[in-house]
Amino acid sequence: MKICIYGAGAIGGYMGVMLKRGGLDVSLVARGAHLDAIKSRGLTLVTKTETITEHMPASRDPRDLGRQDVVIIALKAHQAWESAEDLKPLLGPQTAVVTAQNGVPWWYFHGLEGPHADLRLRSVDPGDRQWNAIGPERVIGCTVYPATEITEPGVIKHIYGDQFGLGEPNRQESARLARFADAIAAGGMKPRVFTDIRDDIWLKLWGNLCFNPISALTHATLDIVATEPGTRALARNMMLEAQEIGETLGARFRVDVDRRIDGAAGVGAHRTSMLQDLDKGRPLEIDALLTAVQEMGRLVGVHTPYIDAVLGLVQQMGRAKGVYPTFPEQVSVVDDRQLVAS
């Protein structure tokens, strides 16, 4: 199986090393000093028990790597949107595309029946760029649970976790899904296949949509956000709004809201990804985590006053800091199935 990691950063690089170690034919798309280091010294993964270095073909230009059996997109939502057209040289007639990302995916309504079938979300795919360039029929959904970081160019540190949720958008079993799950397992990681991957997307999103922006606004670590009475209550109310949206759209939440918050508190003094991005002046991943949930709430008639308030604050903070918006504010709508939030 030929697998290309598009975005061999912290998570993508971790997956690349582990898959290569498991005997897969792996290549990487990366850039900058990280790419230079990978080309000259290989990609190194440092875990609590060992240090692994693997040598793999790597390039900034996907045309150098050719068609793949699987492409894993390990970019943030706005980066994936920007790169959608660049994926085309990697895509053959049967290539699967695994979206290893946080937040609401651009393909969310593909494979669902009913009035919202194949509806497009403007907040995560303005102009239908990914829908048209990649095609939702290629997608395997993926939720990411490991925590990793790049400590220096070409070196990734694994902090904790090895599980990946996987599932077909159409809720069907498939040979390609089974093969990819086997590849994940061969690499020493833990695949968990879901009948409806959206259930796991919501469970992961449930925390990200509140803990990330609250921590960015307050500069508090996760344990404080989840235990201080004021921020805990705010997070809880945001999560209850999101749960109503998800359940209205057919999702199932396998834990209750307080257990989910307590689980986050147990992680300890963790600086959320949005807080880390803010500190480093990097674009904030607001739309996939929050704006899309607001958009879906308006679609199904669920009022979201707590989400609306926090979204407005974090958007304004992002604009003031020059790290938002991450998508163009004006993108022409090219498909009448694209949802326009009112």
GROMACS .gro file of C-alpha atoms in nm:
model
  342
    1MET     CA    1   0.000   0.000   0.000
    2LYS     CA    2   0.139   0.339  -0.104
    3ILE     CA    3   0.055   0.608   0.152
    4CYS     CA    4   0.140   0.976   0.129
    5ILE     CA    5   0.122   1.199   0.435
    6TYR     CA    6   0.021   1.545   0.316
    7GLY     CA    7   0.147   1.763   0.598
    8ALA     CA    8   0.423   1.574   0.778
    9GLY     CA    9   0.415   1.795   1.086
   10ALA     CA   10   0.366   1.674   1.442
   11ILE     CA   11   0.076   1.434   1.382
   12GLY     CA   12   0.149   1.360   1.017
   13GLY     CA   13   0.514   1.290   1.091
   14TYR     CA   14   0.424   1.061   1.379
   15MET     CA   15   0.191   0.864   1.152
   16GLY     CA   16   0.454   0.854   0.879
   17VAL     CA   17   0.724   0.707   1.101
   18MET     CA   18   0.491   0.451   1.255
   19LEU     CA   19   0.344   0.343   0.920
   20LYS     CA   20   0.690   0.314   0.766
   21ARG     CA   21   0.804   0.108   1.061
   22GLY     CA   22   0.504  -0.118   0.998
   23GLY     CA   23   0.627  -0.197   0.648
   24LEU     CA   24   0.419   0.045   0.442
   25ASP     CA   25   0.543   0.239   0.139
   26VAL     CA   26   0.527   0.590   0.284
   27SER     CA   27   0.611   0.931   0.137
   28LEU     CA   28   0.580   1.278   0.287
   29VAL     CA   29   0.479   1.625   0.179
   30ALA     CA   30   0.646   1.884   0.400
   31ARG     CA   31   0.817   2.220   0.368
   32GLY     CA   32   1.084   2.451   0.501
   33ALA     CA   33   1.357   2.351   0.744
   34HIS     CA   34   1.154   2.047   0.849
   35LEU     CA   35   1.159   1.915   0.493
   36ASP     CA   36   1.531   1.987   0.459
   37ALA     CA   37   1.604   1.793   0.776
   38ILE     CA   38   1.391   1.497   0.666
   39LYS     CA   39   1.571   1.481   0.334
   40SER     CA   40   1.917   1.496   0.485
   41ARG     CA   41   1.878   1.297   0.809
   42GLY     CA   42   1.544   1.117   0.791
   43LEU     CA   43   1.244   1.175   1.016
   44THR     CA   44   1.300   1.099   1.385
   45LEU     CA   45   1.031   1.011   1.638
   46VAL     CA   46   1.117   1.029   2.006
   47THR     CA   47   0.890   0.833   2.241
   48LYS     CA   48   0.913   0.763   2.613
   49THR     CA   49   1.086   0.432   2.542
   50GLU     CA   50   1.278   0.468   2.217
   51THR     CA   51   1.400   0.687   1.934
   52ILE     CA   52   1.310   0.582   1.580
   53THR     CA   53   1.450   0.730   1.259
   54GLU     CA   54   1.296   0.642   0.923
   55HIS     CA   55   1.401   0.754   0.575
   56MET     CA   56   1.118   0.821   0.331
   57PRO     CA   57   1.074   1.009   0.004
   58ALA     CA   58   0.981   1.367   0.090
   59SER     CA   59   0.903   1.673  -0.117
   60ARG     CA   60   0.716   2.000  -0.109
   61ASP     CA   61   0.577   1.921  -0.455
   62PRO     CA   62   0.326   1.632  -0.468
   63ARG     CA   63   0.409   1.582  -0.836
   64ASP     CA   64   0.741   1.430  -0.725
   65LEU     CA   65   0.563   1.148  -0.539
   66GLY     CA   66   0.306   1.017  -0.788
   67ARG     CA   67  -0.030   0.851  -0.742
   68GLN     CA   68  -0.106   0.688  -0.409
   69ASP     CA   69  -0.340   0.429  -0.266
   70VAL     CA   70  -0.409   0.650   0.036
   71VAL     CA   71  -0.345   1.018   0.105
   72ILE     CA   72  -0.359   1.125   0.470
   73ILE     CA   73  -0.430   1.496   0.506
   74ALA     CA   74  -0.270   1.595   0.837
   75LEU     CA   75  -0.320   1.971   0.808
   76LYS     CA   76  -0.541   2.215   0.992
   77ALA     CA   77  -0.873   2.286   0.820
   78HIS     CA   78  -0.771   2.615   0.661
   79GLN     CA   79  -0.440   2.469   0.541
   80ALA     CA   80  -0.621   2.173   0.387
   81TRP     CA   81  -0.857   2.411   0.208
   82GLU     CA   82  -0.562   2.605   0.066
   83SER     CA   83  -0.392   2.282  -0.048
   84ALA     CA   84  -0.692   2.106  -0.203
   85GLU     CA   85  -0.590   2.161  -0.565
   86ASP     CA   86  -0.232   2.058  -0.491
   87LEU     CA   87  -0.343   1.707  -0.396
   88LYS     CA   88  -0.448   1.617  -0.749
   89PRO     CA   89  -0.116   1.462  -0.864
   90LEU     CA   90  -0.146   1.214  -0.576
   91LEU     CA   91  -0.496   1.098  -0.669
   92GLY     CA   92  -0.561   0.797  -0.888
   93PRO     CA   93  -0.904   0.655  -0.971
   94GLN     CA   94  -0.922   0.454  -0.646
   95THR     CA   95  -0.718   0.674  -0.410
   96ALA     CA   96  -0.872   0.715  -0.065
   97VAL     CA   97  -0.825   1.043   0.122
   98VAL     CA   98  -0.809   1.026   0.502
   99THR     CA   99  -0.897   1.356   0.673
  100ALA     CA  100  -0.694   1.342   0.996
  101GLN     CA  101  -0.815   1.677   1.128
  102ASN     CA  102  -1.000   1.839   1.416
  103GLY     CA  103  -1.339   2.001   1.392
  104VAL     CA  104  -1.632   1.964   1.156
  105PRO     CA  105  -1.512   1.816   0.825
  106TRP     CA  106  -1.609   1.965   0.491
  107TRP     CA  107  -1.769   1.635   0.383
  108TYR     CA  108  -1.993   1.607   0.692
  109PHE     CA  109  -2.324   1.574   0.505
  110HIS     CA  110  -2.196   1.337   0.235
  111GLY     CA  111  -2.342   0.989   0.264
  112LEU     CA  112  -2.634   1.100   0.480
  113GLU     CA  113  -2.993   1.061   0.375
  114GLY     CA  114  -3.271   1.312   0.419
  115PRO     CA  115  -3.309   1.685   0.354
  116HIS     CA  116  -2.946   1.770   0.427
  117ALA     CA  117  -2.783   1.507   0.204
  118ASP     CA  118  -2.470   1.641   0.033
  119LEU     CA  119  -2.516   1.985   0.182
  120ARG     CA  120  -2.197   2.196   0.181
  121LEU     CA  121  -2.069   2.393   0.479
  122ARG     CA  122  -1.945   2.736   0.384
  123SER     CA  123  -1.756   2.783   0.710
  124VAL     CA  124  -1.513   2.496   0.642
  125ASP     CA  125  -1.514   2.477   0.262
  126PRO     CA  126  -1.588   2.818   0.111
  127GLY     CA  127  -1.646   2.794  -0.261
  128ASP     CA  128  -1.668   2.411  -0.239
  129ARG     CA  129  -1.296   2.395  -0.303
  130GLN     CA  130  -1.229   2.061  -0.130
  131TRP     CA  131  -1.560   1.911  -0.235
  132ASN     CA  132  -1.477   1.971  -0.601
  133ALA     CA  133  -1.100   1.911  -0.600
  134ILE     CA  134  -1.096   1.596  -0.386
  135GLY     CA  135  -1.449   1.461  -0.403
  136PRO     CA  136  -1.635   1.338  -0.093
  137GLU     CA  137  -1.657   0.985  -0.232
  138ARG     CA  138  -1.281   0.945  -0.170
  139VAL     CA  139  -1.300   1.030   0.199
  140ILE     CA  140  -1.233   0.811   0.501
  141GLY     CA  141  -1.313   1.006   0.817
  142CYS     CA  142  -1.052   1.010   1.093
  143THR     CA  143  -1.034   1.142   1.447
  144VAL     CA  144  -0.689   1.198   1.599
  145TYR     CA  145  -0.611   1.132   1.965
  146PRO     CA  146  -0.229   1.126   1.998
  147ALA     CA  147  -0.047   1.435   2.123
  148THR     CA  148   0.282   1.514   1.951
  149GLU     CA  149   0.506   1.811   1.884
  150ILE     CA  150   0.796   1.908   1.660
  151THR     CA  151   1.090   1.976   1.890
  152GLU     CA  152   1.329   2.071   1.610
  153PRO     CA  153   1.330   2.030   1.231
  154GLY     CA  154   1.308   1.661   1.148
  155VAL     CA  155   1.236   1.553   1.507
  156ILE     CA  156   0.893   1.476   1.655
  157LYS     CA  157   0.821   1.402   2.020
  158HIS     CA  158   0.535   1.169   2.106
  159ILE     CA  159   0.367   1.283   2.428
  160TYR     CA  160   0.074   1.044   2.468
  161GLY     CA  161  -0.194   0.850   2.282
  162ASP     CA  162  -0.198   0.616   1.984
  163GLN     CA  163  -0.567   0.584   1.889
  164PHE     CA  164  -0.733   0.690   1.565
  165GLY     CA  165  -1.106   0.675   1.498
  166LEU     CA  166  -1.195   0.569   1.144
  167GLY     CA  167  -1.513   0.538   0.943
  168GLU     CA  168  -1.680   0.574   0.604
  169PRO     CA  169  -1.906   0.879   0.563
  170ASN     CA  170  -2.181   0.654   0.424
  171ARG     CA  171  -2.175   0.436   0.739
  172GLN     CA  172  -2.086   0.128   0.535
  173GLU     CA  173  -1.809  -0.125   0.581
  174SER     CA  174  -1.560  -0.123   0.296
  175ALA     CA  175  -1.250  -0.308   0.187
  176ARG     CA  176  -1.048   0.014   0.171
  177LEU     CA  177  -1.143   0.103   0.529
  178ALA     CA  178  -1.043  -0.243   0.649
  179ARG     CA  179  -0.709  -0.221   0.466
  180PHE     CA  180  -0.631   0.119   0.612
  181ALA     CA  181  -0.725   0.008   0.963
  182ASP     CA  182  -0.490  -0.290   0.919
  183ALA     CA  183  -0.214  -0.050   0.808
  184ILE     CA  184  -0.263   0.164   1.120
  185ALA     CA  185  -0.246  -0.147   1.338
  186ALA     CA  186   0.064  -0.277   1.156
  187GLY     CA  187   0.235   0.051   1.246
  188GLY     CA  188   0.177  -0.004   1.617
  189MET     CA  189  -0.113   0.238   1.644
  190LYS     CA  190  -0.471   0.161   1.749
  191PRO     CA  191  -0.751   0.196   1.494
  192ARG     CA  192  -1.109   0.211   1.618
  193VAL     CA  193  -1.361   0.167   1.338
  194PHE     CA  194  -1.698   0.337   1.387
  195THR     CA  195  -2.022   0.264   1.206
  196ASP     CA  196  -2.076   0.639   1.206
  197ILE     CA  197  -1.749   0.830   1.244
  198ARG     CA  198  -1.954   1.146   1.307
  199ASP     CA  199  -2.024   1.022   1.661
  200ASP     CA  200  -1.652   1.027   1.735
  201ILE     CA  201  -1.604   1.356   1.552
  202TRP     CA  202  -1.860   1.514   1.783
  203LEU     CA  203  -1.703   1.363   2.094
  204LYS     CA  204  -1.364   1.510   2.005
  205LEU     CA  205  -1.516   1.837   1.884
  206TRP     CA  206  -1.729   1.863   2.197
  207GLY     CA  207  -1.426   1.960   2.402
  208ASN     CA  208  -1.232   2.146   2.134
  209LEU     CA  209  -1.515   2.389   2.056
  210CYS     CA  210  -1.513   2.524   2.411
  211PHE     CA  211  -1.177   2.449   2.573
  212ASN     CA  212  -0.972   2.587   2.283
  213PRO     CA  213  -1.131   2.932   2.254
  214ILE     CA  214  -1.180   2.978   2.629
  215SER     CA  215  -0.815   2.897   2.691
  216ALA     CA  216  -0.707   3.134   2.413
  217LEU     CA  217  -0.920   3.413   2.558
  218THR     CA  218  -0.810   3.358   2.919
  219HIS     CA  219  -0.459   3.211   2.865
  220ALA     CA  220  -0.555   2.942   3.117
  221THR     CA  221  -0.446   2.581   3.086
  222LEU     CA  222  -0.695   2.301   3.034
  223ASP     CA  223  -0.714   2.194   3.398
  224ILE     CA  224  -0.811   2.545   3.504
  225VAL     CA  225  -1.067   2.595   3.227
  226ALA     CA  226  -1.233   2.265   3.318
  227THR     CA  227  -1.240   2.319   3.697
  228GLU     CA  228  -1.273   2.694   3.766
  229PRO     CA  229  -1.649   2.740   3.827
  230GLY     CA  230  -1.702   3.024   3.579
  231THR     CA  231  -1.514   2.876   3.284
  232ARG     CA  232  -1.644   2.525   3.356
  233ALA     CA  233  -2.003   2.653   3.349
  234LEU     CA  234  -1.940   2.839   3.023
  235ALA     CA  235  -1.781   2.532   2.863
  236ARG     CA  236  -2.067   2.314   2.984
  237ASN     CA  237  -2.333   2.540   2.834
  238MET     CA  238  -2.148   2.554   2.502
  239MET     CA  239  -2.125   2.176   2.501
  240LEU     CA  240  -2.496   2.135   2.573
  241GLU     CA  241  -2.578   2.360   2.277
  242ALA     CA  242  -2.348   2.154   2.056
  243GLN     CA  243  -2.498   1.827   2.184
  244GLU     CA  244  -2.846   1.943   2.087
  245ILE     CA  245  -2.722   2.024   1.736
  246GLY     CA  246  -2.540   1.694   1.699
  247GLU     CA  247  -2.831   1.486   1.826
  248THR     CA  248  -3.076   1.674   1.604
  249LEU     CA  249  -2.856   1.570   1.311
  250GLY     CA  250  -2.849   1.207   1.429
  251ALA     CA  251  -2.525   1.187   1.627
  252ARG     CA  252  -2.495   0.987   1.948
  253PHE     CA  253  -2.285   1.101   2.246
  254ARG     CA  254  -2.150   0.800   2.433
  255VAL     CA  255  -2.053   0.993   2.749
  256ASP     CA  256  -2.234   1.267   2.938
  257VAL     CA  257  -2.119   1.627   2.946
  258ASP     CA  258  -1.975   1.629   3.299
  259ARG     CA  259  -1.774   1.313   3.238
  260ARG     CA  260  -1.632   1.472   2.923
  261ILE     CA  261  -1.529   1.784   3.115
  262ASP     CA  262  -1.381   1.580   3.399
  263GLY     CA  263  -1.179   1.385   3.145
  264ALA     CA  264  -1.034   1.708   3.010
  265ALA     CA  265  -0.950   1.827   3.361
  266GLY     CA  266  -0.762   1.503   3.418
  267VAL     CA  267  -0.522   1.583   3.134
  268GLY     CA  268  -0.364   1.844   3.361
  269ALA     CA  269  -0.194   2.177   3.285
  270HIS     CA  270  -0.212   2.135   2.909
  271ARG     CA  271  -0.192   2.439   2.681
  272THR     CA  272  -0.454   2.388   2.412
  273SER     CA  273  -0.356   2.401   2.046
  274MET     CA  274  -0.536   2.732   1.996
  275LEU     CA  275  -0.350   2.888   2.289
  276GLN     CA  276  -0.020   2.759   2.152
  277ASP     CA  277  -0.101   2.901   1.808
  278LEU     CA  278  -0.195   3.236   1.959
  279ASP     CA  279   0.131   3.255   2.154
  280LYS     CA  280   0.329   3.180   1.837
  281GLY     CA  281   0.133   3.419   1.616
  282ARG     CA  282  -0.004   3.140   1.397
  283PRO     CA  283  -0.349   3.143   1.233
  284LEU     CA  284  -0.623   3.026   1.469
  285GLU     CA  285  -0.839   2.726   1.379
  286ILE     CA  286  -1.168   2.892   1.470
  287ASP     CA  287  -1.400   2.806   1.184
  288ALA     CA  288  -1.379   2.425   1.192
  289LEU     CA  289  -1.418   2.420   1.571
  290LEU     CA  290  -1.680   2.690   1.627
  291THR     CA  291  -1.817   2.867   1.320
  292ALA     CA  292  -1.923   2.538   1.161
  293VAL     CA  293  -2.113   2.441   1.475
  294GLN     CA  294  -2.292   2.775   1.472
  295GLU     CA  295  -2.372   2.723   1.104
  296MET     CA  296  -2.515   2.378   1.171
  297GLY     CA  297  -2.718   2.514   1.462
  298ARG     CA  298  -2.881   2.767   1.235
  299LEU     CA  299  -2.951   2.492   0.985
  300VAL     CA  300  -3.151   2.285   1.235
  301GLY     CA  301  -3.300   2.573   1.433
  302VAL     CA  302  -3.100   2.530   1.755
  303HIS     CA  303  -3.023   2.857   1.934
  304THR     CA  304  -2.658   2.889   2.040
  305PRO     CA  305  -2.618   3.202   2.258
  306TYR     CA  306  -2.313   3.073   2.447
  307ILE     CA  307  -2.136   2.951   2.133
  308ASP     CA  308  -2.225   3.276   1.955
  309ALA     CA  309  -2.078   3.489   2.235
  310VAL     CA  310  -1.750   3.299   2.262
  311LEU     CA  311  -1.718   3.280   1.884
  312GLY     CA  312  -1.765   3.657   1.854
  313LEU     CA  313  -1.499   3.721   2.119
  314VAL     CA  314  -1.238   3.483   1.979
  315GLN     CA  315  -1.296   3.606   1.623
  316GLN     CA  316  -1.243   3.965   1.733
  317MET     CA  317  -0.933   3.871   1.929
  318GLY     CA  318  -0.800   3.687   1.625
  319ARG     CA  319  -0.861   3.986   1.399
  320ALA     CA  320  -0.692   4.220   1.647
  321LYS     CA  321  -0.388   3.990   1.658
  322GLY     CA  322  -0.382   3.943   1.281
  323VAL     CA  323  -0.435   3.566   1.298
  324TYR     CA  324  -0.797   3.548   1.173
  325PRO     CA  325  -0.972   3.497   0.936
  326THR     CA  326  -0.792   3.197   0.798
  327PHE     CA  327  -1.027   3.164   0.499
  328PRO     CA  328  -1.094   3.447   0.254
  329GLU     CA  329  -1.387   3.650   0.383
  330GLN     CA  330  -1.542   3.673   0.038
  331VAL     CA  331  -1.560   3.353  -0.167
  332SER     CA  332  -1.808   3.310  -0.448
  333VAL     CA  333  -2.068   3.039  -0.399
  334VAL     CA  334  -2.055   2.800  -0.692
  335ASP     CA  335  -2.309   2.536  -0.584
  336ASP     CA  336  -2.666   2.590  -0.475
  337ARG     CA  337  -2.635   2.308  -0.220
  338GLN     CA  338  -2.388   2.518  -0.021
  339LEU     CA  339  -2.539   2.641   0.303
  340VAL     CA  340  -2.546   3.014   0.355
  341ALA     CA  341  -2.564   3.095   0.724
  342SER     CA  342  -2.826   3.359   0.798
   0.00000   0.00000   0.00000
